[in-house]
Coordinates of C-alpha atoms in Angstrom, one line a residue:
M1 CA 0.0 -0.1 0.0
K2 CA 1.3 3.6 -1.0
A3 CA 0.5 7.1 0.6
K4 CA -2.3 7.6 -2.0
D5 CA -3.9 4.0 -1.3
V6 CA -3.8 5.0 2.6
L7 CA -5.7 8.2 1.9
G8 CA -8.0 6.2 -0.5
L9 CA -8.8 3.6 2.3
A10 CA -9.4 6.5 4.8
K11 CA -11.9 7.6 2.6
D12 CA -13.6 4.6 1.7
R13 CA -13.9 4.0 5.6
G14 CA -15.2 7.3 6.7
A15 CA -12.3 8.2 8.7
V16 CA -12.4 11.3 10.5
M17 CA -9.1 11.0 12.4
V18 CA -5.7 9.4 12.1
D19 CA -4.0 7.5 14.9
L20 CA 0.1 7.6 14.5
K21 CA 1.1 4.5 16.9
F22 CA 5.0 4.1 17.9
M23 CA 6.5 1.7 20.4
D24 CA 8.3 3.1 23.2
F25 CA 11.9 1.6 24.4
V26 CA 10.2 -0.8 27.0
G27 CA 7.7 -2.0 24.8
L28 CA 4.5 -0.1 25.2
W29 CA 2.5 1.6 22.4
Q30 CA 2.3 5.3 22.5
H31 CA 0.1 7.6 20.2
F32 CA -1.1 10.9 19.0
T33 CA -4.3 11.5 16.7
I34 CA -4.6 14.4 14.0
P35 CA -7.4 15.0 11.8
L36 CA -7.5 13.2 8.3
A37 CA -7.5 16.6 6.8
E38 CA -3.9 17.1 8.1
L39 CA -3.0 13.7 6.5
K40 CA -1.0 14.7 3.5
E41 CA 1.0 12.4 0.9
E42 CA 4.0 14.4 1.7
I43 CA 3.8 13.2 5.6
F44 CA 4.8 9.9 4.2
E45 CA 8.3 11.4 3.6
E46 CA 8.8 14.3 5.6
G47 CA 7.2 12.9 8.8
L48 CA 5.2 14.6 11.6
G49 CA 7.3 16.3 14.5
F50 CA 7.1 15.7 18.3
D51 CA 8.3 15.8 21.4
G52 CA 10.3 12.7 22.4
S53 CA 11.7 13.7 25.8
S54 CA 8.9 12.0 27.9
I55 CA 9.3 8.6 26.2
R56 CA 10.9 6.2 28.2
G57 CA 14.5 5.4 27.4
W58 CA 14.5 7.9 24.3
A59 CA 16.5 11.4 24.0
E60 CA 17.2 13.7 26.8
I61 CA 15.1 17.2 26.8
H62 CA 18.1 19.0 24.8
A63 CA 17.6 16.6 21.9
S64 CA 14.1 15.6 22.3
D65 CA 12.7 16.9 18.9
M66 CA 11.7 14.0 16.5
L67 CA 10.0 12.9 13.6
V68 CA 7.2 9.9 13.2
M69 CA 7.2 8.5 9.8
P70 CA 4.2 6.6 9.1
D71 CA 4.5 3.1 7.3
A72 CA 1.9 3.0 4.7
T73 CA 1.8 -0.8 4.5
T74 CA 0.4 -0.8 8.3
A75 CA -3.1 0.9 7.6
V76 CA -5.9 -0.3 9.3
M77 CA -9.0 1.2 11.0
D78 CA -8.3 1.2 14.6
P79 CA -11.2 -1.2 16.1
F80 CA -11.8 0.9 19.1
M81 CA -12.2 4.4 18.5
K82 CA -15.7 6.0 19.0
D83 CA -15.3 7.9 15.8
P84 CA -13.7 6.3 12.4
T85 CA -9.9 6.5 12.9
L86 CA -7.4 4.9 10.5
S87 CA -4.3 3.8 12.5
L88 CA -0.8 3.8 11.5
I89 CA 2.5 2.3 12.8
C90 CA 5.4 4.6 12.5
N91 CA 9.0 4.6 12.7
I92 CA 11.0 7.4 14.3
V93 CA 13.5 9.7 12.7
D94 CA 15.9 12.3 13.9
P95 CA 14.8 15.6 12.3
I96 CA 18.4 17.1 11.6
T97 CA 20.1 14.0 9.9
K98 CA 16.8 12.2 8.9
E99 CA 18.4 9.0 9.9
A100 CA 16.4 6.3 11.6
Y101 CA 16.4 7.0 15.3
G102 CA 18.8 4.4 17.2
R103 CA 16.7 3.8 20.0
D104 CA 13.5 3.0 18.1
P105 CA 12.7 -0.5 18.4
R106 CA 10.9 -0.8 15.3
N107 CA 14.0 0.6 13.5
I108 CA 16.2 -2.0 15.3
A109 CA 13.8 -4.8 13.9
I110 CA 14.1 -3.5 10.4
K111 CA 18.0 -3.4 10.4
A112 CA 17.9 -7.0 11.6
E113 CA 15.8 -8.0 8.5
R114 CA 18.3 -6.0 6.5
Y115 CA 21.1 -7.4 8.3
L116 CA 19.8 -11.0 7.4
R117 CA 19.7 -10.1 3.8
S118 CA 23.2 -9.0 3.6
T119 CA 24.7 -12.2 4.9
G120 CA 23.3 -14.3 2.1
I121 CA 22.3 -17.0 4.5
A122 CA 18.5 -16.3 3.9
D123 CA 16.3 -13.4 2.9
T124 CA 13.4 -14.1 5.2
A125 CA 13.1 -14.8 9.0
Y126 CA 9.6 -15.9 10.1
F127 CA 8.4 -15.8 13.7
G128 CA 5.3 -16.9 15.5
P129 CA 5.0 -16.1 19.2
E130 CA 2.1 -17.7 21.7
A131 CA 1.7 -14.9 23.9
E132 CA -0.3 -16.1 27.0
F133 CA -2.0 -13.6 29.1
F134 CA -4.7 -13.4 32.0
I135 CA -8.1 -12.1 32.1
F136 CA -9.2 -10.8 35.6
D137 CA -12.3 -9.3 37.1
E138 CA -10.2 -6.8 39.1
V139 CA -6.9 -6.2 40.2
R140 CA -5.6 -3.8 43.2
F141 CA -2.1 -2.9 44.2
D142 CA -0.2 -0.4 46.2
S143 CA 3.5 0.2 47.4
R144 CA 3.9 2.9 50.1
P145 CA 6.9 3.3 52.7
N146 CA 4.7 1.4 55.3
A147 CA 2.6 -1.0 53.2
S148 CA 2.6 -3.0 50.2
F149 CA -0.1 -5.4 48.8
Y150 CA -1.8 -6.8 45.6
E151 CA -5.0 -8.5 45.1
I152 CA -6.6 -10.1 42.2
G153 CA -10.2 -10.9 42.0
S154 CA -11.6 -13.6 39.6
S155 CA -15.0 -15.6 39.7
E156 CA -13.2 -18.4 37.7
A157 CA -10.5 -18.7 40.3
A158 CA -10.0 -21.7 42.5
W159 CA -9.5 -19.4 45.5
S160 CA -13.2 -18.1 44.7
T161 CA -14.8 -21.5 46.1
G162 CA -15.9 -19.6 49.4
K163 CA -16.9 -16.3 47.6
E164 CA -20.4 -15.4 49.0
E165 CA -22.1 -13.5 46.2
G166 CA -23.3 -14.9 42.8
N167 CA -21.2 -18.1 43.4
R168 CA -22.5 -20.9 41.5
G169 CA -19.5 -23.5 42.4
Y170 CA -17.7 -23.9 38.8
K171 CA -14.4 -22.9 39.5
V172 CA -11.2 -23.8 37.5
R173 CA -8.5 -25.7 39.7
Y174 CA -4.8 -24.8 40.0
K175 CA -3.1 -26.0 37.1
E176 CA -6.5 -27.8 35.6
G177 CA -7.3 -25.1 33.4
Y178 CA -6.3 -26.7 29.9
F179 CA -9.2 -27.0 27.6
P180 CA -12.3 -27.6 29.9
V181 CA -15.5 -26.7 28.3
A182 CA -17.9 -24.0 29.7
P183 CA -19.1 -23.5 32.4
L184 CA -15.6 -24.0 34.1
D185 CA -14.1 -22.1 31.2
S186 CA -16.3 -18.9 31.5
Q187 CA -14.3 -16.6 28.9
Q188 CA -14.9 -18.7 25.4
D189 CA -17.1 -15.7 24.4
I190 CA -14.6 -13.1 25.2
R191 CA -11.7 -14.9 23.5
T192 CA -14.2 -15.3 20.2
E193 CA -14.4 -11.4 20.3
M194 CA -10.9 -11.0 20.7
C195 CA -10.4 -13.4 17.5
R196 CA -12.7 -11.2 15.6
V197 CA -11.5 -8.1 16.3
L198 CA -8.0 -9.4 15.4
A199 CA -9.3 -10.5 12.1
D200 CA -10.7 -7.3 11.5
V201 CA -7.1 -5.7 11.5
G202 CA -5.8 -8.4 9.2
I203 CA -4.1 -10.8 11.8
E204 CA -5.2 -14.5 10.9
V205 CA -6.2 -16.4 14.1
E206 CA -5.0 -20.4 14.3
R207 CA -6.7 -21.0 17.8
Q208 CA -8.0 -20.1 20.9
H209 CA -8.1 -21.7 24.2
H210 CA -8.1 -21.6 28.1
E211 CA -4.6 -22.1 29.2
V212 CA -3.4 -24.2 32.3
A213 CA -3.6 -21.7 35.3
T214 CA -6.7 -20.9 37.0
A215 CA -8.4 -17.3 37.2
G216 CA -8.9 -16.9 33.4
Q217 CA -5.4 -17.8 31.5
A218 CA -5.8 -17.8 28.2
E219 CA -3.9 -18.2 24.7
I220 CA -4.9 -17.1 21.1
D221 CA -2.3 -18.3 18.4
F222 CA -2.1 -16.0 15.5
R223 CA -0.2 -17.1 12.2
F224 CA 3.5 -16.3 11.7
N225 CA 5.1 -13.6 9.8
T226 CA 8.2 -12.0 8.6
L227 CA 10.1 -10.4 11.6
V228 CA 9.0 -7.0 11.6
K229 CA 5.5 -7.7 10.6
C230 CA 5.1 -10.2 13.4
A231 CA 6.1 -7.6 15.9
D232 CA 3.5 -5.5 14.3
N233 CA 0.9 -7.9 15.0
L234 CA 1.9 -8.7 18.3
S235 CA 1.6 -5.1 19.2
W236 CA -1.8 -5.2 17.8
F237 CA -2.7 -8.5 19.8
K238 CA -1.9 -6.9 23.1
Y239 CA -3.8 -3.9 22.5
I240 CA -6.7 -5.7 21.2
V241 CA -6.7 -8.3 24.1
K242 CA -6.4 -5.4 26.5
N243 CA -9.3 -3.2 25.3
V244 CA -11.6 -6.4 24.6
A245 CA -11.1 -7.5 28.2
W246 CA -12.0 -3.8 29.1
R247 CA -15.1 -3.2 27.4
H248 CA -16.5 -6.7 29.1
G249 CA -15.7 -5.0 32.5
K250 CA -12.6 -6.9 32.8
T251 CA -8.7 -6.6 32.9
A252 CA -6.1 -8.5 30.9
T253 CA -2.6 -8.7 31.6
F254 CA 0.7 -10.0 30.1
M255 CA 2.5 -9.9 33.5
P256 CA 4.6 -13.1 33.4
K257 CA 3.7 -14.4 37.0
P258 CA 0.9 -12.7 38.5
L259 CA -0.3 -15.6 40.7
F260 CA 1.7 -17.6 43.1
G261 CA 1.6 -21.5 42.9
D262 CA 0.1 -21.8 39.3
N263 CA 1.6 -21.5 35.9
G264 CA 2.8 -18.0 34.6
S265 CA 2.5 -16.4 30.9
G266 CA 5.0 -17.5 28.4
M267 CA 5.8 -16.8 25.0
H268 CA 7.2 -19.6 23.1
T269 CA 8.5 -18.2 20.1
H270 CA 8.7 -20.2 16.6
Q271 CA 11.2 -19.4 14.2
S272 CA 12.5 -20.5 11.0
L273 CA 14.6 -19.1 8.0
W274 CA 13.7 -19.0 4.3
K275 CA 15.6 -18.0 1.0
N276 CA 13.9 -17.7 -2.5
G277 CA 10.7 -19.1 -1.2
K278 CA 12.3 -22.3 0.3
P279 CA 12.7 -23.3 3.7
L280 CA 16.2 -23.7 5.2
F281 CA 15.5 -25.6 8.5
A282 CA 14.5 -28.9 6.9
G283 CA 17.1 -31.5 6.3
D284 CA 18.1 -35.1 7.4
G285 CA 19.9 -34.2 10.7
Y286 CA 18.3 -34.6 14.0
A287 CA 14.2 -34.3 14.2
G288 CA 14.5 -33.5 10.4
L289 CA 16.7 -30.4 10.8
S290 CA 18.9 -29.1 8.5
E291 CA 22.8 -28.4 9.3
L292 CA 21.8 -24.7 9.2
A293 CA 19.0 -25.3 11.6
L294 CA 21.5 -26.8 14.4
Y295 CA 23.9 -24.2 13.9
Y296 CA 21.1 -21.7 14.4
I297 CA 20.1 -23.4 17.6
G298 CA 23.7 -23.6 18.8
G299 CA 23.7 -19.8 18.7
V300 CA 20.5 -19.3 20.4
L301 CA 21.7 -21.7 23.3
K302 CA 24.9 -20.0 23.4
H303 CA 23.5 -16.5 23.8
A304 CA 20.4 -17.5 25.7
R305 CA 21.5 -16.0 28.9
A306 CA 22.0 -12.7 27.4
L307 CA 19.0 -12.8 25.3
A308 CA 17.0 -13.3 28.8
A309 CA 17.8 -9.5 29.5
L310 CA 15.7 -8.9 26.2
C311 CA 13.0 -11.8 26.1
N312 CA 12.7 -11.6 29.8
P313 CA 12.9 -8.2 30.7
T314 CA 11.1 -7.8 33.9
T315 CA 11.8 -8.6 37.5
N316 CA 8.5 -10.6 37.8
S317 CA 9.8 -12.5 34.5
Y318 CA 12.1 -14.8 36.9
K319 CA 9.2 -15.7 39.3
R320 CA 8.1 -17.8 36.0
L321 CA 11.7 -18.9 35.2
V322 CA 12.4 -21.2 38.4
P323 CA 14.2 -24.5 38.1
G324 CA 11.7 -27.7 38.2
F325 CA 8.8 -25.4 37.9
E326 CA 6.6 -25.0 34.5
A327 CA 9.2 -22.8 32.7
P328 CA 12.1 -24.3 30.7
V329 CA 15.4 -23.0 32.3
N330 CA 17.6 -25.7 31.3
L331 CA 19.5 -24.8 28.2
A332 CA 19.0 -27.8 25.7
Y333 CA 17.0 -28.6 22.8
S334 CA 14.8 -31.8 22.0
S335 CA 12.2 -32.8 19.6
R336 CA 8.7 -32.8 21.1
N337 CA 9.9 -32.4 24.9
R338 CA 8.5 -29.8 26.5
S339 CA 11.0 -29.4 29.3
A340 CA 13.7 -28.4 27.1
S341 CA 14.3 -24.4 26.5
I342 CA 14.3 -25.1 22.7
R343 CA 11.8 -27.5 21.2
I344 CA 11.5 -28.9 17.7
P345 CA 7.9 -29.4 17.1
M346 CA 6.8 -32.5 14.9
Y347 CA 3.2 -32.0 14.0
S348 CA 3.9 -32.3 10.6
P349 CA 6.3 -34.0 8.2
S350 CA 6.4 -30.9 5.7
P351 CA 9.8 -29.1 5.3
K352 CA 7.6 -25.9 5.3
A353 CA 6.5 -26.7 9.0
K354 CA 9.9 -27.3 10.1
R355 CA 11.1 -24.7 12.8
L356 CA 12.2 -24.2 16.2
E357 CA 10.4 -23.3 19.3
F358 CA 12.4 -21.1 22.0
R359 CA 10.2 -21.5 25.1
S360 CA 12.1 -19.3 27.7
P361 CA 10.7 -15.9 26.3
D362 CA 7.6 -14.3 27.9
P363 CA 5.1 -11.6 26.7
S364 CA 6.3 -8.8 28.7
C365 CA 9.3 -8.2 26.0
N366 CA 9.4 -5.6 23.5
P367 CA 8.8 -7.6 20.5
Y368 CA 10.9 -5.7 17.9
L369 CA 13.9 -6.1 20.5
A370 CA 13.3 -9.7 21.4
F371 CA 12.9 -10.9 18.0
A372 CA 15.6 -9.2 16.5
A373 CA 18.0 -10.1 19.3
Q374 CA 17.2 -14.0 18.6
L375 CA 17.7 -13.8 15.2
M376 CA 21.0 -12.1 16.0
A377 CA 22.0 -15.0 18.0
G378 CA 21.0 -17.6 15.3
L379 CA 22.8 -15.9 12.8
D380 CA 26.0 -16.0 15.0
G381 CA 25.5 -19.7 15.3
I382 CA 25.2 -20.2 11.6
E383 CA 28.0 -17.8 10.7
N384 CA 30.4 -19.4 13.5
K385 CA 29.1 -23.1 12.9
I386 CA 28.2 -23.4 16.6
D387 CA 27.6 -26.9 17.5
P388 CA 24.6 -27.1 19.9
G389 CA 25.6 -30.5 21.5
D390 CA 23.6 -33.3 21.8
P391 CA 19.7 -33.2 22.4
L392 CA 18.3 -33.7 25.8
D393 CA 15.4 -36.2 25.0
K394 CA 14.7 -37.1 28.6
D395 CA 12.0 -35.3 31.0
I396 CA 14.6 -32.6 32.2
Y397 CA 12.3 -32.2 35.5
G398 CA 12.8 -35.6 36.3
L399 CA 16.8 -35.7 36.0
S400 CA 18.9 -35.8 39.0
P401 CA 21.1 -32.9 40.2
E402 CA 24.0 -35.0 39.0
E403 CA 22.6 -35.3 35.5
L404 CA 21.8 -31.7 35.4
K405 CA 25.0 -30.3 36.5
D406 CA 26.6 -29.8 33.3
V407 CA 23.4 -28.6 31.7
P408 CA 23.6 -24.6 31.5
K409 CA 20.9 -22.6 32.7
M410 CA 19.1 -19.3 32.4
P411 CA 19.7 -16.4 34.7
G412 CA 17.6 -16.4 37.9
S413 CA 17.2 -12.8 38.2
L414 CA 16.9 -9.8 35.9
D415 CA 19.9 -8.3 37.3
E416 CA 21.9 -11.5 36.5
A417 CA 20.5 -11.3 33.0
L418 CA 21.6 -7.9 32.4
D419 CA 24.9 -8.8 33.8
C420 CA 24.9 -11.4 30.9
L421 CA 23.9 -9.1 28.5
R422 CA 27.0 -6.7 29.4
K423 CA 29.5 -9.5 29.0
D424 CA 27.7 -11.1 25.9
H425 CA 26.4 -8.5 23.2
K426 CA 29.0 -8.5 20.3
F427 CA 26.8 -10.7 18.3
L428 CA 23.9 -8.3 18.4
L429 CA 26.3 -5.3 17.0
K430 CA 26.9 -7.0 14.0
G431 CA 25.5 -5.1 11.0
D432 CA 25.0 -2.0 13.3
V433 CA 21.5 -3.5 14.0
F434 CA 21.8 -2.9 17.9
S435 CA 24.3 -0.4 19.4
E436 CA 26.2 0.0 22.4
D437 CA 24.3 3.3 23.2
V438 CA 20.9 1.0 23.0
L439 CA 22.3 -1.6 25.2
E440 CA 23.8 0.5 27.7
T441 CA 20.6 2.4 27.8
W442 CA 18.6 -0.8 28.1
I443 CA 20.6 -2.0 31.1
S444 CA 20.7 1.4 32.9
L445 CA 17.2 2.0 32.3
K446 CA 16.2 -1.5 33.9
M447 CA 18.6 -1.5 36.7
D448 CA 17.4 2.2 37.6
K449 CA 13.6 1.8 37.4
E450 CA 13.2 -2.1 37.9
V451 CA 15.8 -3.8 39.4
N452 CA 16.7 -1.3 42.3
P453 CA 13.1 -0.2 43.0
V454 CA 12.0 -3.9 43.4
R455 CA 15.3 -4.7 45.6
L456 CA 14.9 -1.8 47.9
R457 CA 11.3 -2.4 48.9
P458 CA 10.4 -4.8 51.7
H459 CA 8.1 -8.0 50.4
P460 CA 5.1 -9.0 52.6
M461 CA 6.6 -12.4 52.6
E462 CA 9.6 -11.1 54.5
F463 CA 7.2 -10.1 57.5
A464 CA 5.9 -13.5 57.6
L465 CA 9.4 -15.1 57.7
Y466 CA 11.1 -12.5 59.8
F467 CA 9.2 -10.1 62.0
D468 CA 9.4 -12.1 64.9
I469 CA 13.3 -13.0 64.5

């Protein structure tokens, strides 16, 4: 779609406003809106100015003038605005140099695709995330110098069996939420509405279902796409899930571990490389993989601890990544075995279906940064022929400590992951995809705004453990 086509679409759909969306450094969509009359063809070449000084992780106030550059290929009608509103996803450009802004996550993902093509290894990287989430009835939380608490409300939750008002007894037991029918699954219609709205913005849904945890854990899988387009789609996905839940009087969260004692929300990420329309991961090696695919796995496993800083980027992420529980923390690969951090799905014998599934990431990540980083790790594995070692086809959760001692593990905390990124990031700098500035800013932002604020506050459980000490 070109600029003139966007204007035609807006006219055909009766748009009166245009919403310009872009991704902040941490991973939340930001936006501002202009009347349709202000959308001229030249804006797609010249951009629109805005003040970026208040965007997390971006320029300081002395260098805050920026341009949004709408991407004409992303034009759709926003499904939630009262007045007909055209939506465009934008890239960020420096107004003086006219160069892509280095800390714009979408620009980084675009550079990753460009670097892939420059290597000659492949011309396309496909990504397909499975972003789990929760739909709650309500949530309350606060953190003060003298008090801290959170409380989640869900009529479906196992802890609500004693609720007096409107209780009809059908509650999803802890860890028994995988595939029950109604009335245990109380959110089928909400998820279906999410699927229909996703289709309205051009995202092809493959399936939806209740997930393992109580209290409305859900999964909606949408079809894979190229790296940048998939990150665009995941951004739409989170926006749609949250807003459909909101208009039903509920609230949705992609927080990795909102509940103690039940499953958290992961984002298993399927990926493969193609060239000239042909899949490159299919071969006659282990699990039907090519040598190139095994090298890609070797790169992801080698750099997985550094990847965690971008793919599991919150302190809460590491409440899910705990040895012996639901998330794969042991850095190994296997066919079918879901306890390995990398799994090779075996659903189909078709070469086109051959892919790997990286199971450690979670949906709190910035998709542009996370997908770009995974691709760069895999390409490093191919370029350096990194051997992934032998597959681990046993149930890792059932192995003894002696059997596991030589299997590397994901970091146990965000600050450990950030330290891994400090020590291992040269693979991200190839092709100027990431920069030292981007990574230093990311580490500093995460330490100052997340790690230290959580580290400095007493935890309610500490009162239970230590108040009478």
